[in-house]
C-alpha cells in the first residue's frame, strides 16, 4: 500500500493536502532524503538520517526530532505500507507560515511517502543507460540535499528530450555528478570519482561502492576528471539509491568502449547486492 505522512498523521497520498503557506512548496525551503528498503530493512538508514540532519544544519533548520525519532517515523511508515521492498521519500521544511522570506517562528513540517520499489530489470542494467553532458548550473552548496532542484530537473529533462537517461554535469571543465547520481569512470582496473566537496552530494551509494571496491581490492581514487577523460574510460557508471549501480554506455554521440556494461561495473554490482542482501526482490 502506498503510504503518505504529513506532520504526525498517516494519510492516503491522494488525500494529503499541503497548506498553501507550507514553505517547502512556496520556497523549496527544506531538505530531503530518498531511502531504499530491501526485505523490510531500510538500507544504510543511519547514514541517510545523518545526512538529512547535516543538510538541515547547513540551512539552519532546527530539525526538532532526534535521529532516533526520525528513524522511528520511517520504520512505522514502512510497517504500515506492508511493503518489503519500497522507496521512502522524506522531506523536512521550515514549516507553515504566511509567506515572508525570513525564517518563521513555526514548527518544521515533515512529509513522507512510502511507495513500492521501482525495480530496475536486470536486462535493463545489462544494457546500460545513456547520458548527455550538460553545464552544471546549480548553486555552490550542492552537498546539501535541498528541495531546490530546478537546475537538476531542467538538465534531466534535456537529457530525456535527447533520448537519454541522465545528464552528467560539468563545471569549469570538470565532471561534478549527475542530476540525481554520482559519476564514476574505470580506467586500468581502478575506479575514479569526483572528490567530495561542496560541489557534489556525498552519495550514500557512493559510500557503499567505496566499501565494495575495497572488498574487491579495486583502487578507489577520488580525483577530478574531464568529460574527455570520461569518454576515454574503459567503463562509466553512475550510482544512486534508486539506480544502485548503473552502467553508462554512451554519452552524447560517443559510445564508451564497445557500448556494453563493463566487467568491473558488473562485479561491483554483484558485491553491492551481497551487501543489501536481496533475497526476494518484488
Ligand atoms: N538523488 N547526486 C545527486 C545530485 C542526487 O540527487 C543523488 C540522489 C545522488 C546519489 O545519492 P545517494 O546515493 O545517496 O542516493 C547524487 C536521489 C535518489 C533523488 O533525488 O531522487
Coordinates of C-alpha atoms and ligand atoms in Angstrom, one line a residue:
X1 CA 0.0 0.0 0.0
X2 CA 1.3 3.5 -0.8
X3 CA 1.7 5.5 2.4
X4 CA 1.6 9.2 2.9
X5 CA 2.6 11.1 6.0
X6 CA 2.3 14.7 7.0
X7 CA 3.1 16.2 10.4
X8 CA 2.4 13.2 12.5
X9 CA -0.5 11.7 10.6
X10 CA -0.6 8.8 8.2
X11 CA -2.8 9.7 5.2
X12 CA -3.6 8.3 1.8
X13 CA -1.3 10.1 -0.6
X14 CA -4.1 11.3 -2.9
X15 CA -5.8 12.9 0.1
X16 CA -2.8 14.6 1.6
X17 CA -3.3 18.4 1.4
X18 CA -0.3 20.6 2.0
X19 CA -1.3 24.1 3.3
X20 CA -0.8 26.9 0.8
X21 CA 1.7 28.6 3.1
X22 CA 3.9 25.5 3.6
X23 CA 7.4 26.7 2.9
X24 CA 8.6 23.6 1.1
X25 CA 6.1 24.2 -1.6
X26 CA 6.4 28.0 -1.7
X27 CA 10.2 28.4 -1.3
X28 CA 11.7 24.9 -1.6
X29 CA 12.8 25.8 1.9
X30 CA 13.8 22.3 3.1
X31 CA 15.8 19.2 2.8
X32 CA 15.1 15.6 1.9
X33 CA 16.2 12.0 1.6
X34 CA 15.4 9.0 -0.6
X35 CA 15.9 5.7 1.2
X36 CA 15.5 2.3 -0.2
X37 CA 14.0 -0.6 1.9
X38 CA 15.2 -4.1 1.0
X39 CA 13.4 -7.0 2.7
X40 CA 11.8 -4.7 5.2
X41 CA 15.2 -3.2 6.2
X42 CA 16.0 0.5 5.2
X43 CA 19.4 0.4 3.6
X44 CA 22.1 2.5 5.3
X45 CA 19.4 4.3 7.3
X46 CA 21.9 5.7 9.9
X47 CA 23.9 7.3 7.0
X48 CA 20.8 8.8 5.4
X49 CA 19.5 10.2 8.6
X50 CA 22.9 11.7 9.4
X51 CA 23.0 13.3 6.0
X52 CA 19.4 14.7 6.5
X53 CA 20.4 16.2 9.8
X54 CA 23.6 17.7 8.3
X55 CA 21.6 19.1 5.4
X56 CA 19.2 20.7 7.9
X57 CA 22.1 22.2 9.9
X58 CA 23.6 23.6 6.7
X59 CA 20.4 25.6 6.0
X60 CA 19.9 26.5 9.7
X61 CA 16.8 24.4 10.0
X62 CA 16.0 23.2 13.6
X63 CA 15.2 19.6 13.0
X64 CA 13.3 19.3 16.3
X65 CA 13.5 15.5 16.1
X66 CA 16.4 13.3 17.0
X67 CA 17.9 10.8 14.6
X68 CA 16.2 8.0 16.6
X69 CA 12.8 9.7 16.3
X70 CA 13.2 10.2 12.6
X71 CA 14.2 6.6 12.2
X72 CA 11.1 5.6 14.2
X73 CA 8.8 7.5 11.9
X74 CA 10.3 5.8 8.9
X75 CA 10.0 2.4 10.4
X76 CA 6.4 3.0 11.3
X77 CA 5.6 4.2 7.8
X78 CA 7.3 1.2 6.2
X79 CA 5.5 -1.2 8.5
X80 CA 2.1 0.4 7.7
X81 CA 2.8 0.1 4.0
X82 CA 3.3 -3.7 4.4
X83 CA 5.8 -3.4 1.6
X84 CA 9.0 -5.4 2.0
X85 CA 10.8 -3.6 -0.8
X86 CA 10.0 0.1 -1.2
X87 CA 11.3 3.6 -1.6
X88 CA 10.9 6.1 1.2
X89 CA 10.9 9.8 0.5
X90 CA 11.1 12.1 3.5
X91 CA 11.4 15.9 3.5
X92 CA 11.7 18.4 6.3
X93 CA 10.8 22.0 5.7
X94 CA 10.8 25.2 7.7
X95 CA 7.1 24.8 8.3
X96 CA 3.9 26.7 7.7
X97 CA 3.8 30.5 7.9
X98 CA 2.5 33.5 6.0
X99 CA 4.8 34.0 3.0
X100 CA 7.9 36.0 4.0
X101 CA 11.5 35.2 3.2
X102 CA 12.8 35.4 6.7
X103 CA 12.7 32.3 8.9
X104 CA 9.3 31.9 10.5
X105 CA 8.7 31.0 14.1
X106 CA 7.0 27.8 13.2
X107 CA 7.5 24.1 13.8
X108 CA 9.1 22.2 10.9
X109 CA 6.9 20.1 8.6
X110 CA 7.8 16.5 7.9
X111 CA 6.3 14.9 4.8
X112 CA 6.9 11.3 3.8
X113 CA 5.8 8.8 1.2
X114 CA 6.4 5.1 1.0
X115 CA 5.9 3.5 -2.4
X116 CA 6.7 0.1 -4.0
X117 CA 10.3 -0.1 -5.1
X118 CA 10.9 0.9 -8.7
X119 CA 12.9 -2.2 -9.6
X120 CA 15.4 -2.0 -12.4
X121 CA 15.1 -5.0 -14.6
X122 CA 18.4 -6.9 -14.8
X123 CA 18.2 -6.8 -18.6
X124 CA 18.0 -3.0 -18.4
X125 CA 21.1 -2.9 -16.2
X126 CA 22.9 -5.3 -18.6
X127 CA 22.2 -3.0 -21.5
X128 CA 23.2 0.1 -19.5
X129 CA 21.9 3.6 -19.9
X130 CA 22.8 6.7 -22.0
X131 CA 23.7 10.2 -20.9
X132 CA 24.4 13.7 -22.2
X133 CA 26.9 16.3 -20.9
X134 CA 25.3 19.4 -19.5
X135 CA 26.5 22.6 -17.9
X136 CA 26.3 22.4 -14.1
X137 CA 24.1 25.4 -13.5
X138 CA 23.5 24.7 -9.8
X139 CA 24.5 26.8 -6.8
X140 CA 27.7 26.4 -4.8
X141 CA 26.2 24.2 -2.0
X142 CA 25.3 21.0 -3.7
X143 CA 26.5 18.9 -0.7
X144 CA 23.1 20.0 0.9
X145 CA 20.3 17.7 -0.2
X146 CA 18.0 20.7 -0.7
X147 CA 14.5 20.7 -2.2
X148 CA 15.6 23.2 -4.7
X149 CA 16.2 21.0 -7.8
X150 CA 15.3 23.3 -10.7
X151 CA 18.7 23.1 -12.5
X152 CA 18.7 19.3 -11.9
X153 CA 15.2 18.9 -13.3
X154 CA 15.9 21.1 -16.4
X155 CA 19.1 19.2 -17.2
X156 CA 17.4 15.8 -16.7
X157 CA 14.5 16.9 -19.0
X158 CA 17.1 18.0 -21.6
X159 CA 18.7 14.5 -21.4
X160 CA 15.3 12.8 -21.8
X161 CA 14.5 15.0 -24.8
X162 CA 17.8 13.9 -26.4
X163 CA 16.7 10.3 -25.8
X164 CA 19.0 9.8 -22.9
X165 CA 18.6 8.9 -19.3
X166 CA 20.9 11.1 -17.2
X167 CA 22.7 14.4 -17.6
X168 CA 26.3 14.4 -16.5
X169 CA 27.0 17.9 -15.1
X170 CA 30.2 19.8 -16.0
X171 CA 31.6 22.7 -14.1
X172 CA 34.7 24.7 -15.1
X173 CA 35.7 21.9 -17.4
X174 CA 35.4 19.0 -14.9
X175 CA 32.6 16.5 -14.3
X176 CA 30.8 17.1 -11.0
X177 CA 28.0 14.5 -10.8
X178 CA 24.7 13.5 -12.4
X179 CA 21.4 15.4 -11.9
X180 CA 20.5 12.7 -9.4
X181 CA 23.5 10.4 -9.2
X182 CA 27.3 10.3 -8.6
X183 CA 29.5 9.6 -11.6
X184 CA 32.5 7.2 -11.9
X185 CA 34.9 6.0 -14.6
X186 CA 37.0 2.9 -14.7
X187 CA 40.5 3.1 -16.2
X188 CA 43.2 0.4 -16.0
X189 CA 41.3 -1.5 -13.3
X190 CA 40.9 1.5 -11.0
X191 CA 37.7 3.4 -10.1
X192 CA 37.8 7.2 -10.3
X193 CA 35.2 9.5 -8.9
X194 CA 34.9 13.2 -8.2
X195 CA 36.3 14.1 -4.7
X196 CA 33.7 15.2 -2.1
X197 CA 33.4 18.9 -1.8
X198 CA 30.6 21.5 -1.6
X199 CA 30.0 20.9 -5.3
X200 CA 28.6 17.4 -5.1
X201 CA 26.2 15.4 -2.9
X202 CA 28.1 12.9 -0.8
X203 CA 26.1 9.9 -2.1
X204 CA 25.2 7.1 0.3
X205 CA 25.5 4.6 -2.6
X206 CA 29.0 6.2 -3.2
X207 CA 29.9 5.2 0.3
X208 CA 28.7 1.7 -0.3
X209 CA 30.6 1.5 -3.6
X210 CA 33.8 2.6 -1.9
X211 CA 33.4 -0.3 0.6
X212 CA 32.6 -2.8 -2.2
X213 CA 35.7 -1.6 -4.1
X214 CA 37.8 -2.1 -1.0
X215 CA 36.4 -5.6 -0.5
X216 CA 37.2 -6.4 -4.1
X217 CA 40.7 -4.9 -3.9
X218 CA 39.9 -2.4 -6.6
X219 CA 41.6 1.0 -6.1
X220 CA 39.0 3.8 -5.5
X221 CA 40.6 7.1 -6.5
X222 CA 38.9 10.4 -5.7
X223 CA 40.1 12.8 -8.4
X224 CA 38.6 15.3 -10.7
X225 CA 38.2 14.3 -14.4
X226 CA 37.2 15.9 -17.6
X227 CA 34.4 15.0 -20.0
X228 CA 37.1 13.8 -22.4
X229 CA 38.6 11.5 -19.8
X230 CA 35.2 10.1 -19.2
X231 CA 34.7 9.4 -22.9
X232 CA 38.1 7.6 -23.0
X233 CA 37.4 5.4 -20.0
X234 CA 37.2 1.7 -20.0
X235 CA 33.8 1.8 -18.2
X236 CA 31.5 4.5 -16.9
X237 CA 28.8 4.1 -14.3
X238 CA 26.5 6.1 -12.1
X239 CA 25.2 5.4 -8.6
X240 CA 22.2 6.5 -6.6
X241 CA 19.8 5.0 -4.1
X242 CA 17.2 4.2 -6.8
X243 CA 19.6 3.2 -9.6
X244 CA 22.1 1.4 -7.3
X245 CA 25.0 0.9 -9.8
X246 CA 24.1 1.6 -13.4
X247 CA 26.4 1.3 -16.4
X248 CA 26.5 4.3 -18.8
X249 CA 27.3 3.0 -22.3
X250 CA 27.0 6.2 -24.4
X251 CA 27.4 9.9 -23.7
X252 CA 26.2 12.3 -26.3
X253 CA 27.3 10.6 -29.6
X254 CA 30.3 8.8 -28.0
X255 CA 30.0 5.1 -27.3
X256 CA 32.0 4.0 -24.2
X257 CA 34.3 1.2 -25.5
X258 CA 32.1 -1.5 -27.0
X259 CA 28.8 0.1 -25.7
X260 CA 28.0 -2.6 -23.2
X261 CA 28.1 -2.8 -19.4
X262 CA 31.7 -3.1 -18.1
X263 CA 33.2 -6.1 -16.4
X264 CA 34.3 -4.3 -13.3
X265 CA 31.0 -2.4 -13.0
X266 CA 29.2 -5.7 -13.1
X267 CA 31.5 -7.2 -10.4
X268 CA 30.9 -4.2 -8.3
X269 CA 27.1 -4.6 -8.6
X270 CA 27.4 -8.2 -7.6
X271 CA 29.3 -7.2 -4.5
X272 CA 26.7 -4.5 -3.8
X273 CA 23.9 -7.0 -4.0
X274 CA 25.6 -9.1 -1.3
X275 CA 25.7 -6.0 0.9
X276 CA 22.0 -5.3 0.5
X277 CA 21.2 -9.0 0.8
X278 CA 18.4 -9.1 -1.8
X279 CA 16.6 -12.3 -1.0
X280 CA 13.4 -11.7 -2.9
X281 CA 13.1 -8.6 -5.0
X282 CA 9.5 -7.8 -5.8
Ligands
LIG1 N1 19.2 11.5 -5.6 N2 23.8 13.4 -6.5 C1 22.6 14.0 -6.6 C2 22.5 15.4 -7.1 C3 21.5 13.3 -6.1 O1 20.3 13.9 -6.2 C4 21.6 11.9 -5.7 C5 20.5 11.1 -5.2 C6 22.9 11.3 -5.7 C7 23.1 10.0 -5.1 O2 23.0 9.9 -3.8 P1 22.5 8.6 -3.0 O3 23.4 7.5 -3.4 O4 22.6 8.9 -1.6 O5 21.1 8.3 -3.4 C8 24.0 12.1 -6.1 C9 18.0 10.9 -5.1 C10 17.9 9.4 -5.2 C11 16.8 11.7 -5.7 O6 16.9 12.9 -5.7 O7 15.9 11.0 -6.1

